[in-house]
Amino acid sequence: RRSAKCVLQALERAEATVLEHADELGRIDAVAGDGDHGIGMQRGVVAAVAKAREILALDGGAGTLLRCAADAWADKAGGTSGALWGVALTALGTTLGDRLDPDADLVAEGIRKASEGIMHFGKAQPGDKTMVDVLVPFSLALCEAAQRGLELGEAWSVAARVAEEAAAATAELRPRIGRARPLAEKSLGTPDAGAVSLSLIISAIEPVLL
Ligand code: ADP
Ligand code: MG
Ligand code: MG
């Protein structure tokens, strides 16, 4: 079950980067939000990895693993971002299914579905200063790279650079949704916490796909 193992490895890389940056993510969220983004992401991703290990031991495929990990993440993380990560990973897992070796086109399609799911569920648009400001350009770059015929790892790398730039660029935005909205002016000059964590995770996963 190569792709299921790959998904577990990706979640483990996500866990490592979230643990490494948890304090920093909390500080960023505290500038205009409530400061719990680091701890929430940590609780979510740790639960997701534990569940993914369980499912892999039962010989579950990639899609099953992602959908079960998504439920564990949303359940344990709490907060807005936890629910949205649950939505995103469910959409990705549903698109990938339990196929053995998803290609760049299918993964790009899964990320597009994840992006649509988050926007549908959270109602944020690009420019509102949320994780959507990373997810939308990342998804577009990944789809475009896949269409150009790049392999999954190369396509992901190209799109990961776009995600990093997009996360940094959220510093110039004023929040128009979520807990940071009342303190919008204070957040100018600081990037959005959920955008930064998403970009960190996208980059951390790169070596697994290359
Ligand atoms: P909470 O805001 O409930 O404390 P977190 O601190 O874990 O949850 O997550 C905050 C992040 O969630 C924000 O930085 C933003 O990226 C993201 N976010 C908040 N609301 C929305 C929304 N409606 N749509 C998309 N992303 C959102
Ligand atoms: Mg918060
Ligand atoms: Mg909170």
PDB file of C-alpha atoms and ligand atoms in Angstrom:
ATOM      1  CA  ARG A   1       0.000   0.000   0.000  1.00  0.00           C
ATOM      2  CA  ARG A   2       2.520   2.551  -1.221  1.00  0.00           C
ATOM      3  CA  SER A   3       0.265   5.619  -1.343  1.00  0.00           C
ATOM      4  CA  ALA A   4      -1.204   4.987   2.120  1.00  0.00           C
ATOM      5  CA  LYS A   5       2.330   4.811   3.526  1.00  0.00           C
ATOM      6  CA  CYS A   6       3.117   8.023   1.654  1.00  0.00           C
ATOM      7  CA  VAL A   7       0.128   9.752   3.247  1.00  0.00           C
ATOM      8  CA  LEU A   8       1.273   8.665   6.714  1.00  0.00           C
ATOM      9  CA  GLN A   9       4.777   9.988   5.986  1.00  0.00           C
ATOM     10  CA  ALA A  10       3.300  13.291   4.811  1.00  0.00           C
ATOM     11  CA  LEU A  11       1.235  13.589   7.998  1.00  0.00           C
ATOM     12  CA  GLU A  12       4.346  12.818  10.070  1.00  0.00           C
ATOM     13  CA  ARG A  13       6.231  15.605   8.292  1.00  0.00           C
ATOM     14  CA  ALA A  14       3.286  17.932   8.944  1.00  0.00           C
ATOM     15  CA  GLU A  15       3.373  16.941  12.611  1.00  0.00           C
ATOM     16  CA  ALA A  16       7.119  17.651  12.873  1.00  0.00           C
ATOM     17  CA  THR A  17       6.846  21.134  11.386  1.00  0.00           C
ATOM     18  CA  VAL A  18       3.782  22.031  13.486  1.00  0.00           C
ATOM     19  CA  LEU A  19       5.551  20.920  16.687  1.00  0.00           C
ATOM     20  CA  GLU A  20       8.635  22.881  15.683  1.00  0.00           C
ATOM     21  CA  HIS A  21       6.655  26.067  14.963  1.00  0.00           C
ATOM     22  CA  ALA A  22       3.812  25.783  17.505  1.00  0.00           C
ATOM     23  CA  ASP A  23       5.019  28.659  19.700  1.00  0.00           C
ATOM     24  CA  GLU A  24       5.592  30.911  16.698  1.00  0.00           C
ATOM     25  CA  LEU A  25       2.110  30.124  15.304  1.00  0.00           C
ATOM     26  CA  GLY A  26       0.587  30.955  18.688  1.00  0.00           C
ATOM     27  CA  ARG A  27       2.415  34.286  18.761  1.00  0.00           C
ATOM     28  CA  ILE A  28       1.240  35.168  15.249  1.00  0.00           C
ATOM     29  CA  ASP A  29      -2.369  34.274  16.134  1.00  0.00           C
ATOM     30  CA  ALA A  30      -2.079  36.366  19.330  1.00  0.00           C
ATOM     31  CA  VAL A  31      -1.354  39.579  17.400  1.00  0.00           C
ATOM     32  CA  ALA A  32      -4.997  39.979  16.386  1.00  0.00           C
ATOM     33  CA  GLY A  33      -6.607  36.593  17.224  1.00  0.00           C
ATOM     34  CA  ASP A  34      -6.760  34.522  20.429  1.00  0.00           C
ATOM     35  CA  GLY A  35      -3.285  32.955  20.314  1.00  0.00           C
ATOM     36  CA  ASP A  36      -4.347  29.308  20.205  1.00  0.00           C
ATOM     37  CA  HIS A  37      -3.409  28.429  16.626  1.00  0.00           C
ATOM     38  CA  GLY A  38      -0.161  26.644  17.547  1.00  0.00           C
ATOM     39  CA  ILE A  39      -1.733  24.516  20.247  1.00  0.00           C
ATOM     40  CA  GLY A  40      -4.814  23.780  18.116  1.00  0.00           C
ATOM     41  CA  MET A  41      -2.762  22.683  15.097  1.00  0.00           C
ATOM     42  CA  GLN A  42      -0.583  20.585  17.391  1.00  0.00           C
ATOM     43  CA  ARG A  43      -3.552  18.758  18.933  1.00  0.00           C
ATOM     44  CA  GLY A  44      -5.095  18.193  15.495  1.00  0.00           C
ATOM     45  CA  VAL A  45      -2.058  16.889  13.662  1.00  0.00           C
ATOM     46  CA  VAL A  46      -0.928  14.640  16.537  1.00  0.00           C
ATOM     47  CA  ALA A  47      -4.393  13.030  16.597  1.00  0.00           C
ATOM     48  CA  ALA A  48      -4.365  12.698  12.794  1.00  0.00           C
ATOM     49  CA  VAL A  49      -1.003  10.894  12.790  1.00  0.00           C
ATOM     50  CA  ALA A  50      -2.089   8.505  15.556  1.00  0.00           C
ATOM     51  CA  LYS A  51      -5.277   7.649  13.644  1.00  0.00           C
ATOM     52  CA  ALA A  52      -3.375   7.260  10.361  1.00  0.00           C
ATOM     53  CA  ARG A  53      -1.011   4.737  11.992  1.00  0.00           C
ATOM     54  CA  GLU A  54      -4.017   2.773  13.227  1.00  0.00           C
ATOM     55  CA  ILE A  55      -5.616   2.691   9.781  1.00  0.00           C
ATOM     56  CA  LEU A  56      -2.360   1.723   8.052  1.00  0.00           C
ATOM     57  CA  ALA A  57      -1.943  -1.173  10.503  1.00  0.00           C
ATOM     58  CA  LEU A  58      -5.418  -2.344   9.393  1.00  0.00           C
ATOM     59  CA  ASP A  59      -4.198  -2.165   5.764  1.00  0.00           C
ATOM     60  CA  GLY A  60      -6.427   0.800   4.860  1.00  0.00           C
ATOM     61  CA  GLY A  61      -5.760   2.692   1.626  1.00  0.00           C
ATOM     62  CA  ALA A  62      -4.739   6.349   1.190  1.00  0.00           C
ATOM     63  CA  GLY A  63      -8.264   7.734   0.923  1.00  0.00           C
ATOM     64  CA  THR A  64      -9.570   5.851   3.956  1.00  0.00           C
ATOM     65  CA  LEU A  65      -6.536   6.900   5.921  1.00  0.00           C
ATOM     66  CA  LEU A  66      -6.993  10.574   5.016  1.00  0.00           C
ATOM     67  CA  ARG A  67     -10.704  10.582   5.798  1.00  0.00           C
ATOM     68  CA  CYS A  68     -10.207   8.938   9.210  1.00  0.00           C
ATOM     69  CA  ALA A  69      -7.254  11.239  10.001  1.00  0.00           C
ATOM     70  CA  ALA A  70      -9.429  14.229   8.997  1.00  0.00           C
ATOM     71  CA  ASP A  71     -12.119  13.272  11.515  1.00  0.00           C
ATOM     72  CA  ALA A  72      -9.531  12.806  14.274  1.00  0.00           C
ATOM     73  CA  TRP A  73      -7.955  16.192  13.427  1.00  0.00           C
ATOM     74  CA  ALA A  74     -11.240  18.124  13.505  1.00  0.00           C
ATOM     75  CA  ASP A  75     -12.352  16.303  16.644  1.00  0.00           C
ATOM     76  CA  LYS A  76      -9.210  16.991  18.679  1.00  0.00           C
ATOM     77  CA  ALA A  77      -8.055  20.384  17.357  1.00  0.00           C
ATOM     78  CA  GLY A  78     -11.104  22.467  18.164  1.00  0.00           C
ATOM     79  CA  GLY A  79     -11.227  25.996  16.755  1.00  0.00           C
ATOM     80  CA  THR A  80     -12.051  27.222  13.285  1.00  0.00           C
ATOM     81  CA  SER A  81      -8.893  25.940  11.667  1.00  0.00           C
ATOM     82  CA  GLY A  82      -9.402  22.422  13.070  1.00  0.00           C
ATOM     83  CA  ALA A  83     -12.834  22.131  11.472  1.00  0.00           C
ATOM     84  CA  LEU A  84     -11.466  23.506   8.181  1.00  0.00           C
ATOM     85  CA  TRP A  85      -8.506  21.098   8.123  1.00  0.00           C
ATOM     86  CA  GLY A  86     -11.019  18.293   8.683  1.00  0.00           C
ATOM     87  CA  VAL A  87     -13.041  19.478   5.683  1.00  0.00           C
ATOM     88  CA  ALA A  88      -9.914  19.790   3.517  1.00  0.00           C
ATOM     89  CA  LEU A  89      -8.445  16.362   4.300  1.00  0.00           C
ATOM     90  CA  THR A  90     -11.857  14.708   3.853  1.00  0.00           C
ATOM     91  CA  ALA A  91     -12.189  16.263   0.391  1.00  0.00           C
ATOM     92  CA  LEU A  92      -8.650  15.224  -0.550  1.00  0.00           C
ATOM     93  CA  GLY A  93      -9.182  11.664   0.728  1.00  0.00           C
ATOM     94  CA  THR A  94     -12.489  11.334  -1.098  1.00  0.00           C
ATOM     95  CA  THR A  95     -10.904  12.439  -4.388  1.00  0.00           C
ATOM     96  CA  LEU A  96      -7.816  10.230  -4.058  1.00  0.00           C
ATOM     97  CA  GLY A  97      -9.740   7.149  -2.947  1.00  0.00           C
ATOM     98  CA  ASP A  98      -7.685   4.060  -2.170  1.00  0.00           C
ATOM     99  CA  ARG A  99      -5.765   4.039  -5.471  1.00  0.00           C
ATOM    100  CA  LEU A 100      -2.210   2.779  -5.231  1.00  0.00           C
ATOM    101  CA  ASP A 101      -0.325   5.519  -7.041  1.00  0.00           C
ATOM    102  CA  PRO A 102      -2.194   8.820  -7.587  1.00  0.00           C
ATOM    103  CA  ASP A 103      -0.571  11.049 -10.227  1.00  0.00           C
ATOM    104  CA  ALA A 104      -0.091  14.829 -10.223  1.00  0.00           C
ATOM    105  CA  ASP A 105      -3.440  15.428 -11.963  1.00  0.00           C
ATOM    106  CA  LEU A 106      -5.415  13.505  -9.351  1.00  0.00           C
ATOM    107  CA  VAL A 107      -3.604  15.117  -6.406  1.00  0.00           C
ATOM    108  CA  ALA A 108      -4.156  18.562  -7.966  1.00  0.00           C
ATOM    109  CA  GLU A 109      -7.841  17.711  -8.346  1.00  0.00           C
ATOM    110  CA  GLY A 110      -7.937  16.647  -4.678  1.00  0.00           C
ATOM    111  CA  ILE A 111      -6.329  19.911  -3.548  1.00  0.00           C
ATOM    112  CA  ARG A 112      -8.829  21.850  -5.687  1.00  0.00           C
ATOM    113  CA  LYS A 113     -11.675  19.997  -3.962  1.00  0.00           C
ATOM    114  CA  ALA A 114     -10.094  20.739  -0.563  1.00  0.00           C
ATOM    115  CA  SER A 115      -9.859  24.421  -1.459  1.00  0.00           C
ATOM    116  CA  GLU A 116     -13.495  24.525  -2.618  1.00  0.00           C
ATOM    117  CA  GLY A 117     -14.573  22.689   0.545  1.00  0.00           C
ATOM    118  CA  ILE A 118     -12.844  25.175   2.828  1.00  0.00           C
ATOM    119  CA  MET A 119     -14.333  28.144   0.970  1.00  0.00           C
ATOM    120  CA  HIS A 120     -17.801  26.589   1.013  1.00  0.00           C
ATOM    121  CA  PHE A 121     -17.630  25.706   4.706  1.00  0.00           C
ATOM    122  CA  GLY A 122     -15.807  28.804   6.012  1.00  0.00           C
ATOM    123  CA  LYS A 123     -17.222  31.364   3.555  1.00  0.00           C
ATOM    124  CA  ALA A 124     -13.866  33.189   3.253  1.00  0.00           C
ATOM    125  CA  GLN A 125     -12.803  34.618  -0.105  1.00  0.00           C
ATOM    126  CA  PRO A 126      -9.279  35.372  -1.320  1.00  0.00           C
ATOM    127  CA  GLY A 127      -8.173  38.661   0.283  1.00  0.00           C
ATOM    128  CA  ASP A 128      -9.946  38.045   3.620  1.00  0.00           C
ATOM    129  CA  LYS A 129      -6.585  37.178   5.260  1.00  0.00           C
ATOM    130  CA  THR A 130      -7.064  33.475   5.978  1.00  0.00           C
ATOM    131  CA  MET A 131      -5.566  30.156   4.896  1.00  0.00           C
ATOM    132  CA  VAL A 132      -7.641  30.585   1.713  1.00  0.00           C
ATOM    133  CA  ASP A 133      -5.047  33.164   0.598  1.00  0.00           C
ATOM    134  CA  VAL A 134      -2.491  30.342   0.450  1.00  0.00           C
ATOM    135  CA  LEU A 135      -4.746  27.490  -0.597  1.00  0.00           C
ATOM    136  CA  VAL A 136      -6.202  29.133  -3.702  1.00  0.00           C
ATOM    137  CA  PRO A 137      -2.880  30.180  -5.337  1.00  0.00           C
ATOM    138  CA  PHE A 138      -1.302  26.872  -4.280  1.00  0.00           C
ATOM    139  CA  SER A 139      -4.138  24.913  -5.859  1.00  0.00           C
ATOM    140  CA  LEU A 140      -3.979  26.946  -9.088  1.00  0.00           C
ATOM    141  CA  ALA A 141      -0.199  26.526  -9.327  1.00  0.00           C
ATOM    142  CA  LEU A 142      -0.450  22.777  -8.688  1.00  0.00           C
ATOM    143  CA  CYS A 143      -3.171  22.313 -11.325  1.00  0.00           C
ATOM    144  CA  GLU A 144      -1.176  24.314 -13.826  1.00  0.00           C
ATOM    145  CA  ALA A 145       2.050  22.398 -13.133  1.00  0.00           C
ATOM    146  CA  ALA A 146       0.204  19.077 -13.465  1.00  0.00           C
ATOM    147  CA  GLN A 147      -1.317  20.203 -16.767  1.00  0.00           C
ATOM    148  CA  ARG A 148       2.163  21.057 -18.023  1.00  0.00           C
ATOM    149  CA  GLY A 149       2.986  17.386 -17.431  1.00  0.00           C
ATOM    150  CA  LEU A 150       5.274  17.730 -14.398  1.00  0.00           C
ATOM    151  CA  GLU A 151       5.616  14.725 -12.095  1.00  0.00           C
ATOM    152  CA  LEU A 152       3.824  14.975  -8.750  1.00  0.00           C
ATOM    153  CA  GLY A 153       6.954  15.856  -6.748  1.00  0.00           C
ATOM    154  CA  GLU A 154       8.119  18.541  -9.192  1.00  0.00           C
ATOM    155  CA  ALA A 155       4.624  20.012  -9.490  1.00  0.00           C
ATOM    156  CA  TRP A 156       4.289  20.115  -5.694  1.00  0.00           C
ATOM    157  CA  SER A 157       7.683  21.869  -5.385  1.00  0.00           C
ATOM    158  CA  VAL A 158       6.744  24.577  -7.876  1.00  0.00           C
ATOM    159  CA  ALA A 159       3.421  25.156  -6.110  1.00  0.00           C
ATOM    160  CA  ALA A 160       5.048  25.099  -2.643  1.00  0.00           C
ATOM    161  CA  ARG A 161       7.162  28.146  -3.584  1.00  0.00           C
ATOM    162  CA  VAL A 162       3.948  29.937  -4.636  1.00  0.00           C
ATOM    163  CA  ALA A 163       2.388  28.999  -1.264  1.00  0.00           C
ATOM    164  CA  GLU A 164       5.366  30.393   0.684  1.00  0.00           C
ATOM    165  CA  GLU A 165       5.153  33.720  -1.131  1.00  0.00           C
ATOM    166  CA  ALA A 166       1.386  33.850  -0.693  1.00  0.00           C
ATOM    167  CA  ALA A 167       1.700  33.221   3.066  1.00  0.00           C
ATOM    168  CA  ALA A 168       4.228  36.057   3.453  1.00  0.00           C
ATOM    169  CA  ALA A 169       2.015  38.349   1.360  1.00  0.00           C
ATOM    170  CA  THR A 170      -0.900  37.977   3.829  1.00  0.00           C
ATOM    171  CA  ALA A 171       1.029  40.402   6.079  1.00  0.00           C
ATOM    172  CA  GLU A 172      -0.247  43.229   3.845  1.00  0.00           C
ATOM    173  CA  LEU A 173      -3.909  42.201   4.209  1.00  0.00           C
ATOM    174  CA  ARG A 174      -6.550  43.257   6.746  1.00  0.00           C
ATOM    175  CA  PRO A 175      -8.640  40.375   8.170  1.00  0.00           C
ATOM    176  CA  ARG A 176     -12.260  40.501   6.993  1.00  0.00           C
ATOM    177  CA  ILE A 177     -13.468  37.283   8.653  1.00  0.00           C
ATOM    178  CA  GLY A 178     -12.788  35.191  11.768  1.00  0.00           C
ATOM    179  CA  ARG A 179     -11.564  36.139  15.229  1.00  0.00           C
ATOM    180  CA  ALA A 180      -8.883  38.550  13.996  1.00  0.00           C
ATOM    181  CA  ARG A 181     -11.413  40.844  12.311  1.00  0.00           C
ATOM    182  CA  PRO A 182     -12.118  43.233  15.234  1.00  0.00           C
ATOM    183  CA  LEU A 183      -8.376  43.918  15.524  1.00  0.00           C
ATOM    184  CA  ALA A 184      -7.803  44.229  11.798  1.00  0.00           C
ATOM    185  CA  GLU A 185      -5.472  47.235  11.957  1.00  0.00           C
ATOM    186  CA  LYS A 186      -3.267  45.555  14.564  1.00  0.00           C
ATOM    187  CA  SER A 187      -2.717  42.596  12.270  1.00  0.00           C
ATOM    188  CA  LEU A 188      -1.218  44.728   9.456  1.00  0.00           C
ATOM    189  CA  GLY A 189       2.433  43.758   8.994  1.00  0.00           C
ATOM    190  CA  THR A 190       1.898  40.281  10.497  1.00  0.00           C
ATOM    191  CA  PRO A 191       0.982  37.346   8.248  1.00  0.00           C
ATOM    192  CA  ASP A 192      -2.126  35.252   8.939  1.00  0.00           C
ATOM    193  CA  ALA A 193      -1.470  32.344  11.323  1.00  0.00           C
ATOM    194  CA  GLY A 194      -3.503  29.796   9.355  1.00  0.00           C
ATOM    195  CA  ALA A 195      -1.859  30.857   6.088  1.00  0.00           C
ATOM    196  CA  VAL A 196       1.603  30.434   7.612  1.00  0.00           C
ATOM    197  CA  SER A 197       0.866  26.985   9.095  1.00  0.00           C
ATOM    198  CA  LEU A 198      -0.597  25.767   5.807  1.00  0.00           C
ATOM    199  CA  SER A 199       2.450  26.931   3.871  1.00  0.00           C
ATOM    200  CA  LEU A 200       4.812  25.320   6.408  1.00  0.00           C
ATOM    201  CA  ILE A 201       2.963  22.018   6.030  1.00  0.00           C
ATOM    202  CA  ILE A 202       2.939  22.181   2.214  1.00  0.00           C
ATOM    203  CA  SER A 203       6.729  22.705   2.192  1.00  0.00           C
ATOM    204  CA  ALA A 204       7.340  20.022   4.812  1.00  0.00           C
ATOM    205  CA  ILE A 205       5.551  17.412   2.686  1.00  0.00           C
ATOM    206  CA  GLU A 206       7.704  18.079  -0.395  1.00  0.00           C
ATOM    207  CA  PRO A 207      10.445  15.476   0.269  1.00  0.00           C
ATOM    208  CA  VAL A 208       7.844  12.703   0.622  1.00  0.00           C
ATOM    209  CA  LEU A 209       6.537  13.353  -2.901  1.00  0.00           C
ATOM    210  CA  LEU A 210       9.854  13.955  -4.696  1.00  0.00           C
TER     211      LEU A 210
HETATM  212  P1  ADP B   1      -9.744  30.126  16.048  1.00  0.00           P
HETATM  213  O1  ADP B   1      -9.806  31.293  15.119  1.00  0.00           O
HETATM  214  O2  ADP B   1     -11.058  29.456  16.228  1.00  0.00           O
HETATM  215  O3  ADP B   1      -9.031  30.441  17.323  1.00  0.00           O
HETATM  216  P2  ADP B   1      -7.312  28.971  14.992  1.00  0.00           P
HETATM  217  O4  ADP B   1      -6.601  30.000  15.787  1.00  0.00           O
HETATM  218  O5  ADP B   1      -6.812  27.571  15.135  1.00  0.00           O
HETATM  219  O6  ADP B   1      -8.874  28.990  15.281  1.00  0.00           O
HETATM  220  O7  ADP B   1      -7.222  29.299  13.456  1.00  0.00           O
HETATM  221  C1  ADP B   1      -7.212  30.622  12.993  1.00  0.00           C
HETATM  222  C2  ADP B   1      -6.980  30.579  11.495  1.00  0.00           C
HETATM  223  O8  ADP B   1      -8.069  29.952  10.854  1.00  0.00           O
HETATM  224  C3  ADP B   1      -6.871  31.949  10.885  1.00  0.00           C
HETATM  225  O9  ADP B   1      -5.544  32.425  10.947  1.00  0.00           O
HETATM  226  C4  ADP B   1      -7.331  31.715   9.452  1.00  0.00           C
HETATM  227  O10 ADP B   1      -6.259  31.320   8.611  1.00  0.00           O
HETATM  228  C5  ADP B   1      -8.244  30.523   9.580  1.00  0.00           C
HETATM  229  N1  ADP B   1      -9.651  30.914   9.457  1.00  0.00           N
HETATM  230  C6  ADP B   1     -10.435  31.484  10.388  1.00  0.00           C
HETATM  231  N2  ADP B   1     -11.682  31.651   9.915  1.00  0.00           N
HETATM  232  C7  ADP B   1     -11.688  31.187   8.645  1.00  0.00           C
HETATM  233  C8  ADP B   1     -12.668  31.061   7.611  1.00  0.00           C
HETATM  234  N3  ADP B   1     -13.936  31.436   7.789  1.00  0.00           N
HETATM  235  N4  ADP B   1     -12.284  30.514   6.421  1.00  0.00           N
HETATM  236  C9  ADP B   1     -11.014  30.113   6.232  1.00  0.00           C
HETATM  237  N5  ADP B   1     -10.057  30.180   7.162  1.00  0.00           N
HETATM  238  C10 ADP B   1     -10.381  30.714   8.352  1.00  0.00           C
HETATM  239 MG    MG B   2      -7.017  31.246  17.293  1.00  0.00          MG
HETATM  240 MG    MG B   3      -9.618  29.881  19.283  1.00  0.00          MG
END
